Short mmCIF file of N, CA and C in Angstrom, two decimals:
data_model
loop_
_atom_site.label_atom_id
_atom_site.label_comp_id
_atom_site.label_asym_id
_atom_site.label_seq_id
_atom_site.Cartn_x
_atom_site.Cartn_y
_atom_site.Cartn_z
N MET N 21 21.93 8.19 46.03
CA MET N 21 20.68 7.48 46.01
C MET N 21 19.90 7.81 44.74
N THR N 22 19.77 9.10 44.42
CA THR N 22 19.05 9.51 43.22
C THR N 22 19.74 8.97 41.97
N GLN N 23 21.05 8.95 41.96
CA GLN N 23 21.81 8.45 40.82
C GLN N 23 21.49 6.98 40.56
N SER N 24 21.38 6.16 41.62
CA SER N 24 21.10 4.74 41.43
C SER N 24 19.69 4.53 40.87
N LEU N 25 18.73 5.35 41.27
CA LEU N 25 17.38 5.25 40.72
C LEU N 25 17.38 5.60 39.23
N LEU N 26 18.12 6.64 38.87
CA LEU N 26 18.23 7.04 37.48
C LEU N 26 18.88 5.94 36.65
N THR N 27 19.94 5.33 37.20
CA THR N 27 20.62 4.24 36.49
C THR N 27 19.68 3.06 36.29
N ARG N 28 18.93 2.71 37.33
CA ARG N 28 17.97 1.61 37.20
C ARG N 28 16.90 1.94 36.15
N PHE N 29 16.43 3.15 36.13
CA PHE N 29 15.43 3.56 35.14
C PHE N 29 16.00 3.44 33.73
N GLN N 30 17.22 3.89 33.53
CA GLN N 30 17.84 3.81 32.21
C GLN N 30 18.04 2.37 31.78
N GLN N 31 18.37 1.50 32.72
CA GLN N 31 18.53 0.09 32.39
C GLN N 31 17.20 -0.55 32.03
N GLN N 32 16.13 -0.09 32.62
CA GLN N 32 14.82 -0.66 32.34
C GLN N 32 14.20 -0.09 31.08
N TRP N 33 14.67 1.04 30.60
CA TRP N 33 14.07 1.67 29.42
C TRP N 33 14.01 0.75 28.22
N PRO N 34 15.11 0.10 27.84
CA PRO N 34 15.01 -0.77 26.67
C PRO N 34 13.98 -1.88 26.84
N ILE N 35 13.88 -2.43 28.04
CA ILE N 35 12.89 -3.49 28.28
C ILE N 35 11.49 -2.92 28.14
N GLY N 36 11.25 -1.77 28.72
CA GLY N 36 9.93 -1.14 28.61
C GLY N 36 9.61 -0.78 27.17
N LYS N 37 10.61 -0.32 26.45
CA LYS N 37 10.43 0.02 25.04
C LYS N 37 10.07 -1.22 24.24
N LYS N 38 10.77 -2.31 24.51
CA LYS N 38 10.49 -3.57 23.82
C LYS N 38 9.09 -4.09 24.13
N LYS N 39 8.69 -3.96 25.39
CA LYS N 39 7.36 -4.44 25.79
C LYS N 39 6.27 -3.61 25.11
N ARG N 40 6.45 -2.29 25.09
CA ARG N 40 5.46 -1.43 24.43
C ARG N 40 5.37 -1.77 22.95
N TYR N 41 6.54 -1.95 22.34
CA TYR N 41 6.59 -2.28 20.91
C TYR N 41 5.90 -3.62 20.65
N GLN N 42 6.23 -4.63 21.44
CA GLN N 42 5.64 -5.95 21.25
C GLN N 42 4.13 -5.91 21.47
N SER N 43 3.70 -5.11 22.41
CA SER N 43 2.27 -4.95 22.65
C SER N 43 1.56 -4.37 21.42
N LEU N 44 2.17 -3.36 20.82
CA LEU N 44 1.59 -2.76 19.61
C LEU N 44 1.56 -3.77 18.46
N VAL N 45 2.63 -4.52 18.29
CA VAL N 45 2.68 -5.52 17.22
C VAL N 45 1.60 -6.57 17.43
N ASN N 46 1.50 -7.09 18.64
CA ASN N 46 0.50 -8.13 18.93
C ASN N 46 -0.93 -7.63 18.74
N ARG N 47 -1.15 -6.39 19.13
CA ARG N 47 -2.51 -5.86 19.10
C ARG N 47 -2.99 -5.48 17.69
N TYR N 48 -2.11 -4.93 16.86
CA TYR N 48 -2.57 -4.32 15.62
C TYR N 48 -2.07 -4.95 14.32
N SER N 49 -1.26 -5.97 14.38
CA SER N 49 -0.67 -6.53 13.16
C SER N 49 -1.73 -6.98 12.15
N ALA N 50 -2.72 -7.72 12.61
CA ALA N 50 -3.74 -8.23 11.69
C ALA N 50 -4.53 -7.10 11.04
N GLU N 51 -4.89 -6.09 11.81
CA GLU N 51 -5.65 -4.97 11.27
C GLU N 51 -4.80 -4.16 10.28
N LEU N 52 -3.54 -3.95 10.62
CA LEU N 52 -2.66 -3.21 9.72
C LEU N 52 -2.45 -3.98 8.41
N TYR N 53 -2.28 -5.30 8.52
CA TYR N 53 -2.10 -6.11 7.31
C TYR N 53 -3.34 -6.03 6.43
N GLN N 54 -4.50 -6.14 7.03
CA GLN N 54 -5.74 -6.08 6.25
C GLN N 54 -5.87 -4.74 5.53
N TYR N 55 -5.57 -3.67 6.21
CA TYR N 55 -5.64 -2.34 5.61
C TYR N 55 -4.60 -2.21 4.49
N ALA N 56 -3.38 -2.67 4.76
CA ALA N 56 -2.32 -2.61 3.74
C ALA N 56 -2.69 -3.44 2.52
N PHE N 57 -3.30 -4.58 2.75
CA PHE N 57 -3.70 -5.42 1.62
C PHE N 57 -4.70 -4.68 0.73
N TRP N 58 -5.66 -4.03 1.34
CA TRP N 58 -6.68 -3.32 0.54
C TRP N 58 -6.11 -2.08 -0.14
N LEU N 59 -5.01 -1.57 0.38
CA LEU N 59 -4.36 -0.46 -0.31
C LEU N 59 -3.55 -0.96 -1.51
N THR N 60 -2.85 -2.07 -1.33
CA THR N 60 -1.93 -2.55 -2.37
C THR N 60 -2.51 -3.64 -3.25
N LEU N 61 -3.46 -4.38 -2.74
CA LEU N 61 -4.06 -5.53 -3.43
C LEU N 61 -3.03 -6.62 -3.72
N ASN N 62 -2.02 -6.72 -2.85
CA ASN N 62 -0.97 -7.70 -3.04
C ASN N 62 -0.47 -8.13 -1.67
N GLN N 63 -0.43 -9.44 -1.42
CA GLN N 63 -0.04 -9.94 -0.09
C GLN N 63 1.38 -9.56 0.29
N GLN N 64 2.32 -9.79 -0.61
CA GLN N 64 3.73 -9.51 -0.29
C GLN N 64 3.95 -8.02 -0.04
N ASP N 65 3.37 -7.18 -0.88
CA ASP N 65 3.51 -5.74 -0.68
C ASP N 65 2.88 -5.31 0.64
N ALA N 66 1.73 -5.90 0.98
CA ALA N 66 1.07 -5.57 2.25
C ALA N 66 1.96 -5.97 3.43
N GLN N 67 2.55 -7.15 3.37
CA GLN N 67 3.45 -7.59 4.44
C GLN N 67 4.66 -6.66 4.55
N ASP N 68 5.22 -6.28 3.42
CA ASP N 68 6.36 -5.36 3.42
C ASP N 68 5.99 -4.02 4.04
N MET N 69 4.81 -3.51 3.69
CA MET N 69 4.38 -2.22 4.23
C MET N 69 4.18 -2.29 5.74
N VAL N 70 3.61 -3.38 6.22
CA VAL N 70 3.40 -3.53 7.67
C VAL N 70 4.76 -3.60 8.37
N GLN N 71 5.71 -4.35 7.78
CA GLN N 71 7.04 -4.43 8.36
C GLN N 71 7.69 -3.05 8.43
N GLU N 72 7.61 -2.30 7.35
CA GLU N 72 8.19 -0.95 7.33
C GLU N 72 7.50 -0.04 8.34
N THR N 73 6.21 -0.21 8.49
CA THR N 73 5.46 0.58 9.47
C THR N 73 5.98 0.30 10.87
N TYR N 74 6.22 -0.97 11.18
CA TYR N 74 6.72 -1.31 12.51
C TYR N 74 8.17 -0.87 12.71
N VAL N 75 8.95 -0.83 11.65
CA VAL N 75 10.31 -0.29 11.77
C VAL N 75 10.22 1.19 12.14
N ARG N 76 9.35 1.93 11.47
CA ARG N 76 9.17 3.35 11.80
C ARG N 76 8.61 3.50 13.21
N CYS N 77 7.71 2.61 13.58
CA CYS N 77 7.13 2.63 14.93
C CYS N 77 8.24 2.46 15.98
N TRP N 78 9.15 1.55 15.72
CA TRP N 78 10.25 1.31 16.66
C TRP N 78 11.06 2.59 16.90
N HIS N 79 11.31 3.30 15.82
CA HIS N 79 12.09 4.53 15.94
C HIS N 79 11.30 5.65 16.61
N GLN N 80 9.99 5.56 16.56
CA GLN N 80 9.15 6.61 17.15
C GLN N 80 8.39 6.12 18.37
N ILE N 81 8.85 5.05 18.99
CA ILE N 81 8.10 4.41 20.07
C ILE N 81 7.79 5.38 21.22
N GLY N 82 8.60 6.39 21.40
CA GLY N 82 8.34 7.37 22.45
C GLY N 82 7.02 8.09 22.27
N SER N 83 6.58 8.26 21.02
CA SER N 83 5.31 8.93 20.77
C SER N 83 4.12 8.02 21.00
N PHE N 84 4.37 6.74 21.26
CA PHE N 84 3.29 5.79 21.51
C PHE N 84 3.10 5.53 22.99
N GLN N 85 3.56 6.44 23.83
CA GLN N 85 3.46 6.25 25.28
C GLN N 85 2.04 6.50 25.78
N ASN N 86 1.24 7.18 24.99
CA ASN N 86 -0.13 7.46 25.40
C ASN N 86 -0.86 6.13 25.59
N PRO N 87 -1.43 5.90 26.76
CA PRO N 87 -2.09 4.62 27.01
C PRO N 87 -3.40 4.45 26.23
N CYS N 88 -3.88 5.51 25.61
CA CYS N 88 -5.13 5.42 24.88
C CYS N 88 -4.94 4.56 23.62
N ALA N 89 -5.57 3.42 23.58
CA ALA N 89 -5.39 2.47 22.48
C ALA N 89 -5.83 3.06 21.14
N LYS N 90 -6.88 3.87 21.16
CA LYS N 90 -7.37 4.47 19.91
C LYS N 90 -6.32 5.38 19.29
N LYS N 91 -5.63 6.16 20.11
CA LYS N 91 -4.59 7.06 19.58
C LYS N 91 -3.40 6.27 19.05
N GLN N 92 -3.07 5.18 19.72
CA GLN N 92 -1.99 4.32 19.23
C GLN N 92 -2.36 3.72 17.88
N LYS N 93 -3.58 3.25 17.78
CA LYS N 93 -4.06 2.64 16.53
C LYS N 93 -4.04 3.67 15.41
N HIS N 94 -4.52 4.86 15.68
CA HIS N 94 -4.53 5.91 14.65
C HIS N 94 -3.12 6.28 14.22
N SER N 95 -2.20 6.32 15.18
CA SER N 95 -0.82 6.64 14.84
C SER N 95 -0.22 5.56 13.94
N LEU N 96 -0.49 4.31 14.25
CA LEU N 96 0.02 3.23 13.41
C LEU N 96 -0.60 3.26 12.01
N PHE N 97 -1.88 3.51 11.93
CA PHE N 97 -2.53 3.59 10.62
C PHE N 97 -2.00 4.77 9.82
N ALA N 98 -1.71 5.87 10.50
CA ALA N 98 -1.13 7.02 9.80
C ALA N 98 0.27 6.68 9.28
N LEU N 99 1.07 5.98 10.09
CA LEU N 99 2.39 5.54 9.62
C LEU N 99 2.25 4.62 8.41
N LEU N 100 1.31 3.70 8.47
CA LEU N 100 1.10 2.78 7.35
C LEU N 100 0.65 3.52 6.10
N ARG N 101 -0.21 4.48 6.29
CA ARG N 101 -0.70 5.25 5.14
C ARG N 101 0.46 6.03 4.50
N HIS N 102 1.30 6.62 5.30
CA HIS N 102 2.47 7.33 4.75
C HIS N 102 3.40 6.35 4.04
N GLN N 103 3.53 5.16 4.61
CA GLN N 103 4.35 4.12 3.98
C GLN N 103 3.75 3.72 2.64
N SER N 104 2.42 3.75 2.54
CA SER N 104 1.78 3.38 1.27
C SER N 104 2.11 4.39 0.18
N PHE N 105 2.25 5.67 0.54
CA PHE N 105 2.64 6.66 -0.46
C PHE N 105 4.00 6.32 -1.04
N TYR N 106 4.92 5.98 -0.14
CA TYR N 106 6.26 5.60 -0.59
C TYR N 106 6.18 4.35 -1.48
N HIS N 107 5.38 3.40 -1.05
CA HIS N 107 5.22 2.15 -1.81
C HIS N 107 4.73 2.43 -3.23
N PHE N 108 3.71 3.25 -3.35
CA PHE N 108 3.14 3.52 -4.67
C PHE N 108 4.10 4.31 -5.56
N GLU N 109 4.91 5.14 -4.94
CA GLU N 109 5.88 5.91 -5.72
C GLU N 109 7.04 5.06 -6.22
N THR N 110 7.45 4.07 -5.44
CA THR N 110 8.68 3.35 -5.77
C THR N 110 8.49 1.93 -6.28
N ARG N 111 7.48 1.23 -5.79
CA ARG N 111 7.42 -0.20 -6.08
C ARG N 111 6.20 -0.68 -6.83
N CYS N 112 5.13 0.02 -6.73
CA CYS N 112 3.87 -0.49 -7.24
C CYS N 112 3.82 -0.44 -8.76
N SER N 113 3.46 -1.54 -9.35
CA SER N 113 3.30 -1.56 -10.81
C SER N 113 1.85 -1.25 -11.15
N ALA N 114 1.65 -0.65 -12.28
CA ALA N 114 0.30 -0.26 -12.68
C ALA N 114 -0.56 -1.45 -13.04
N THR N 115 0.05 -2.60 -13.24
CA THR N 115 -0.71 -3.78 -13.65
C THR N 115 -0.80 -4.81 -12.54
N SER N 116 -0.77 -4.38 -11.29
CA SER N 116 -0.86 -5.35 -10.21
C SER N 116 -2.22 -6.03 -10.20
N THR N 117 -2.20 -7.31 -9.97
CA THR N 117 -3.41 -8.12 -9.95
C THR N 117 -3.77 -8.41 -8.50
N PRO N 118 -5.04 -8.21 -8.13
CA PRO N 118 -5.40 -8.47 -6.74
C PRO N 118 -5.25 -9.94 -6.39
N GLU N 119 -4.78 -10.20 -5.17
CA GLU N 119 -4.70 -11.55 -4.64
C GLU N 119 -5.66 -11.61 -3.47
N PHE N 120 -6.45 -12.66 -3.40
CA PHE N 120 -7.41 -12.76 -2.31
C PHE N 120 -7.13 -14.00 -1.49
N ALA N 121 -6.43 -13.80 -0.41
CA ALA N 121 -6.16 -14.88 0.53
C ALA N 121 -6.09 -14.27 1.92
N LEU N 122 -7.20 -13.76 2.37
CA LEU N 122 -7.25 -13.09 3.67
C LEU N 122 -7.77 -14.01 4.76
N GLY N 123 -7.67 -15.32 4.55
CA GLY N 123 -8.19 -16.24 5.54
C GLY N 123 -9.67 -16.50 5.33
N CYS N 124 -10.22 -16.07 4.21
CA CYS N 124 -11.61 -16.31 3.91
C CYS N 124 -11.75 -17.66 3.23
N ASN N 125 -12.90 -18.22 3.30
CA ASN N 125 -13.17 -19.48 2.64
C ASN N 125 -13.25 -19.24 1.13
N PRO N 126 -12.30 -19.78 0.36
CA PRO N 126 -12.30 -19.50 -1.08
C PRO N 126 -13.50 -20.11 -1.80
N GLN N 127 -14.22 -20.99 -1.13
CA GLN N 127 -15.42 -21.60 -1.74
C GLN N 127 -16.59 -20.61 -1.76
N ASP N 128 -16.50 -19.59 -0.98
CA ASP N 128 -17.59 -18.63 -0.89
C ASP N 128 -17.51 -17.65 -2.05
N ALA N 129 -18.17 -17.99 -3.15
CA ALA N 129 -18.09 -17.19 -4.38
C ALA N 129 -18.63 -15.78 -4.18
N ASN N 130 -19.64 -15.63 -3.35
CA ASN N 130 -20.20 -14.30 -3.11
C ASN N 130 -19.18 -13.38 -2.45
N LEU N 131 -18.48 -13.90 -1.45
CA LEU N 131 -17.46 -13.11 -0.78
C LEU N 131 -16.33 -12.76 -1.75
N MET N 132 -15.93 -13.70 -2.56
CA MET N 132 -14.87 -13.44 -3.54
C MET N 132 -15.33 -12.37 -4.53
N GLY N 133 -16.60 -12.40 -4.91
CA GLY N 133 -17.12 -11.38 -5.81
C GLY N 133 -17.10 -10.00 -5.18
N ILE N 134 -17.44 -9.94 -3.90
CA ILE N 134 -17.41 -8.66 -3.18
C ILE N 134 -15.97 -8.15 -3.09
N GLN N 135 -15.04 -9.04 -2.74
CA GLN N 135 -13.64 -8.64 -2.65
C GLN N 135 -13.15 -8.13 -4.00
N SER N 136 -13.53 -8.82 -5.04
CA SER N 136 -13.11 -8.41 -6.39
C SER N 136 -13.68 -7.04 -6.73
N SER N 137 -14.93 -6.82 -6.39
CA SER N 137 -15.56 -5.52 -6.67
C SER N 137 -14.90 -4.40 -5.89
N VAL N 138 -14.61 -4.64 -4.62
CA VAL N 138 -13.95 -3.62 -3.80
C VAL N 138 -12.56 -3.34 -4.36
N ALA N 139 -11.87 -4.38 -4.79
CA ALA N 139 -10.52 -4.22 -5.34
C ALA N 139 -10.51 -3.38 -6.61
N GLN N 140 -11.62 -3.39 -7.35
CA GLN N 140 -11.70 -2.64 -8.59
C GLN N 140 -11.98 -1.16 -8.37
N LEU N 141 -12.38 -0.80 -7.16
CA LEU N 141 -12.65 0.61 -6.86
C LEU N 141 -11.34 1.39 -6.90
N PRO N 142 -11.38 2.63 -7.38
CA PRO N 142 -10.18 3.48 -7.27
C PRO N 142 -9.83 3.68 -5.80
N LEU N 143 -8.55 3.84 -5.52
CA LEU N 143 -8.07 3.96 -4.15
C LEU N 143 -8.76 5.07 -3.38
N VAL N 144 -9.09 6.17 -4.03
CA VAL N 144 -9.72 7.29 -3.32
C VAL N 144 -11.08 6.90 -2.74
N TYR N 145 -11.74 5.91 -3.32
CA TYR N 145 -13.02 5.43 -2.79
C TYR N 145 -12.83 4.18 -1.92
N ARG N 146 -11.89 3.32 -2.31
CA ARG N 146 -11.67 2.06 -1.60
C ARG N 146 -11.15 2.32 -0.19
N GLU N 147 -10.22 3.26 -0.05
CA GLU N 147 -9.58 3.48 1.25
C GLU N 147 -10.58 3.91 2.34
N PRO N 148 -11.40 4.93 2.13
CA PRO N 148 -12.34 5.29 3.21
C PRO N 148 -13.38 4.19 3.47
N LEU N 149 -13.78 3.46 2.42
CA LEU N 149 -14.75 2.38 2.60
C LEU N 149 -14.15 1.27 3.47
N VAL N 150 -12.92 0.90 3.20
CA VAL N 150 -12.26 -0.14 3.99
C VAL N 150 -12.06 0.32 5.43
N LEU N 151 -11.65 1.57 5.62
CA LEU N 151 -11.47 2.08 6.98
C LEU N 151 -12.77 2.05 7.76
N GLN N 152 -13.87 2.38 7.10
CA GLN N 152 -15.16 2.40 7.80
C GLN N 152 -15.71 1.00 8.02
N SER N 153 -15.77 0.21 6.95
CA SER N 153 -16.48 -1.07 7.05
C SER N 153 -15.64 -2.18 7.66
N MET N 154 -14.34 -2.18 7.44
CA MET N 154 -13.52 -3.27 7.97
C MET N 154 -12.78 -2.90 9.24
N GLN N 155 -12.31 -1.66 9.32
CA GLN N 155 -11.54 -1.25 10.48
C GLN N 155 -12.38 -0.54 11.53
N LYS N 156 -13.62 -0.27 11.21
CA LYS N 156 -14.58 0.35 12.15
C LYS N 156 -14.15 1.73 12.62
N PHE N 157 -13.49 2.49 11.73
CA PHE N 157 -13.15 3.87 12.04
C PHE N 157 -14.42 4.72 11.86
N SER N 158 -14.57 5.73 12.68
CA SER N 158 -15.69 6.66 12.52
C SER N 158 -15.36 7.63 11.39
N THR N 159 -16.37 8.34 10.92
CA THR N 159 -16.16 9.32 9.86
C THR N 159 -15.15 10.37 10.31
N LYS N 160 -15.25 10.79 11.55
CA LYS N 160 -14.32 11.80 12.07
C LYS N 160 -12.89 11.26 12.08
N GLU N 161 -12.71 10.02 12.51
CA GLU N 161 -11.38 9.41 12.55
C GLU N 161 -10.79 9.28 11.14
N ILE N 162 -11.63 8.91 10.19
CA ILE N 162 -11.18 8.78 8.81
C ILE N 162 -10.78 10.14 8.26
N SER N 163 -11.57 11.16 8.58
CA SER N 163 -11.27 12.50 8.07
C SER N 163 -9.92 12.99 8.60
N VAL N 164 -9.60 12.67 9.84
CA VAL N 164 -8.30 13.07 10.41
C VAL N 164 -7.18 12.29 9.72
N LEU N 165 -7.36 10.98 9.56
CA LEU N 165 -6.33 10.14 8.95
C LEU N 165 -6.07 10.52 7.50
N LEU N 166 -7.15 10.80 6.75
CA LEU N 166 -7.01 11.11 5.33
C LEU N 166 -6.84 12.61 5.07
N ASN N 167 -6.91 13.40 6.13
CA ASN N 167 -6.73 14.85 6.02
C ASN N 167 -7.75 15.49 5.07
N MET N 168 -9.02 15.20 5.33
CA MET N 168 -10.09 15.79 4.54
C MET N 168 -11.30 16.00 5.45
N SER N 169 -12.26 16.73 4.95
CA SER N 169 -13.44 17.02 5.76
C SER N 169 -14.31 15.77 5.92
N GLU N 170 -15.12 15.79 6.97
CA GLU N 170 -16.03 14.66 7.21
C GLU N 170 -17.03 14.51 6.06
N SER N 171 -17.47 15.61 5.49
CA SER N 171 -18.42 15.51 4.38
C SER N 171 -17.75 14.88 3.16
N SER N 172 -16.48 15.16 2.93
CA SER N 172 -15.76 14.52 1.82
C SER N 172 -15.63 13.02 2.06
N VAL N 173 -15.37 12.65 3.29
CA VAL N 173 -15.29 11.23 3.63
C VAL N 173 -16.64 10.56 3.36
N ASN N 174 -17.71 11.18 3.84
CA ASN N 174 -19.04 10.61 3.61
C ASN N 174 -19.36 10.51 2.12
N ASN N 175 -18.99 11.53 1.37
CA ASN N 175 -19.24 11.49 -0.08
C ASN N 175 -18.47 10.37 -0.75
N ARG N 176 -17.23 10.16 -0.37
CA ARG N 176 -16.42 9.10 -0.98
C ARG N 176 -16.95 7.72 -0.62
N ILE N 177 -17.38 7.57 0.62
CA ILE N 177 -17.94 6.27 1.04
C ILE N 177 -19.24 6.01 0.28
N LEU N 178 -20.07 7.04 0.16
CA LEU N 178 -21.32 6.90 -0.59
C LEU N 178 -21.04 6.55 -2.05
N GLU N 179 -20.08 7.24 -2.65
CA GLU N 179 -19.71 6.97 -4.04
C GLU N 179 -19.18 5.54 -4.19
N ALA N 180 -18.39 5.09 -3.23
CA ALA N 180 -17.85 3.72 -3.27
C ALA N 180 -19.00 2.71 -3.23
N LYS N 181 -19.95 2.93 -2.34
CA LYS N 181 -21.10 2.01 -2.24
C LYS N 181 -21.93 2.02 -3.52
N GLN N 182 -22.14 3.21 -4.09
CA GLN N 182 -22.89 3.30 -5.34
C GLN N 182 -22.17 2.58 -6.47
N ARG N 183 -20.85 2.70 -6.52
CA ARG N 183 -20.09 2.00 -7.55
C ARG N 183 -20.16 0.48 -7.36
N LEU N 184 -20.14 0.04 -6.11
CA LEU N 184 -20.27 -1.39 -5.85
C LEU N 184 -21.64 -1.91 -6.28
N ILE N 185 -22.67 -1.12 -6.03
CA ILE N 185 -24.01 -1.51 -6.46
C ILE N 185 -24.07 -1.59 -7.97
N THR N 186 -23.51 -0.60 -8.64
CA THR N 186 -23.49 -0.59 -10.11
C THR N 186 -22.71 -1.79 -10.64
N GLN N 187 -21.56 -2.09 -10.03
CA GLN N 187 -20.78 -3.26 -10.45
C GLN N 187 -21.56 -4.54 -10.24
N GLY N 188 -22.29 -4.61 -9.13
CA GLY N 188 -23.11 -5.80 -8.84
C GLY N 188 -24.21 -5.98 -9.85
N GLU N 189 -24.84 -4.87 -10.24
CA GLU N 189 -25.91 -4.95 -11.25
C GLU N 189 -25.35 -5.38 -12.60
N LYS N 190 -24.19 -4.88 -12.95
CA LYS N 190 -23.57 -5.28 -14.21
C LYS N 190 -23.21 -6.76 -14.17
N GLY N 191 -22.77 -7.25 -13.03
CA GLY N 191 -22.40 -8.65 -12.89
C GLY N 191 -23.59 -9.58 -13.05
N HIS N 192 -24.78 -9.14 -12.60
CA HIS N 192 -25.97 -9.97 -12.75
C HIS N 192 -26.47 -9.98 -14.18
N GLU N 193 -26.24 -8.89 -14.90
CA GLU N 193 -26.66 -8.85 -16.30
C GLU N 193 -25.79 -9.75 -17.16
N HIS N 194 -24.49 -9.83 -16.84
CA HIS N 194 -23.54 -10.61 -17.61
C HIS N 194 -22.80 -11.57 -16.69
N PRO N 195 -23.44 -12.68 -16.27
CA PRO N 195 -22.83 -13.57 -15.29
C PRO N 195 -21.51 -14.17 -15.76
N GLU N 196 -21.30 -14.24 -17.07
CA GLU N 196 -20.05 -14.83 -17.55
C GLU N 196 -18.85 -13.92 -17.32
N THR N 197 -19.09 -12.64 -17.00
CA THR N 197 -17.97 -11.72 -16.77
C THR N 197 -17.57 -11.63 -15.31
N GLN N 198 -18.30 -12.32 -14.42
CA GLN N 198 -17.96 -12.26 -12.99
C GLN N 198 -16.68 -13.02 -12.73
N CYS N 199 -15.89 -12.50 -11.81
CA CYS N 199 -14.62 -13.14 -11.44
C CYS N 199 -14.83 -13.90 -10.14
N PHE N 200 -14.99 -15.19 -10.22
CA PHE N 200 -15.16 -16.01 -8.99
C PHE N 200 -14.11 -17.08 -8.94
#
């Protein structure tokens, strides 16, 4: 009797694994893509990174058994961030040009200007800003993901905002240099 229950459980494992995996893909794909895009500033690279993240997720699906959605999300973002290190080491060219097609209305010049300004930030400032403002991560969550203190996260976010303000002021002084 116990053997038949064990056999049934083993037969159901792949289905349960597939359902958990599909649930994670459905729930977080858009957020992961958005984060990957802001890391790479390239649509194709962002899609590749998300795909690689889900391949790694598939192999580690057992660690995603925790029903807490926040922990699952953090684990996926951590996988994506590690994948971004590999991406920058192997594939990223130093002259990559940002592409802006995130489903935003391209007629909105102000939004395009903001995207362009954020894209010009160095990654060390852009990443915590994107995690906070677009992904709604708390300072504590960002500090865990980026492996730094909360005060360092706050300082980088503040510096990113100050740089955006400075870029905005420069853009108003020289309107012909704005990228819209």
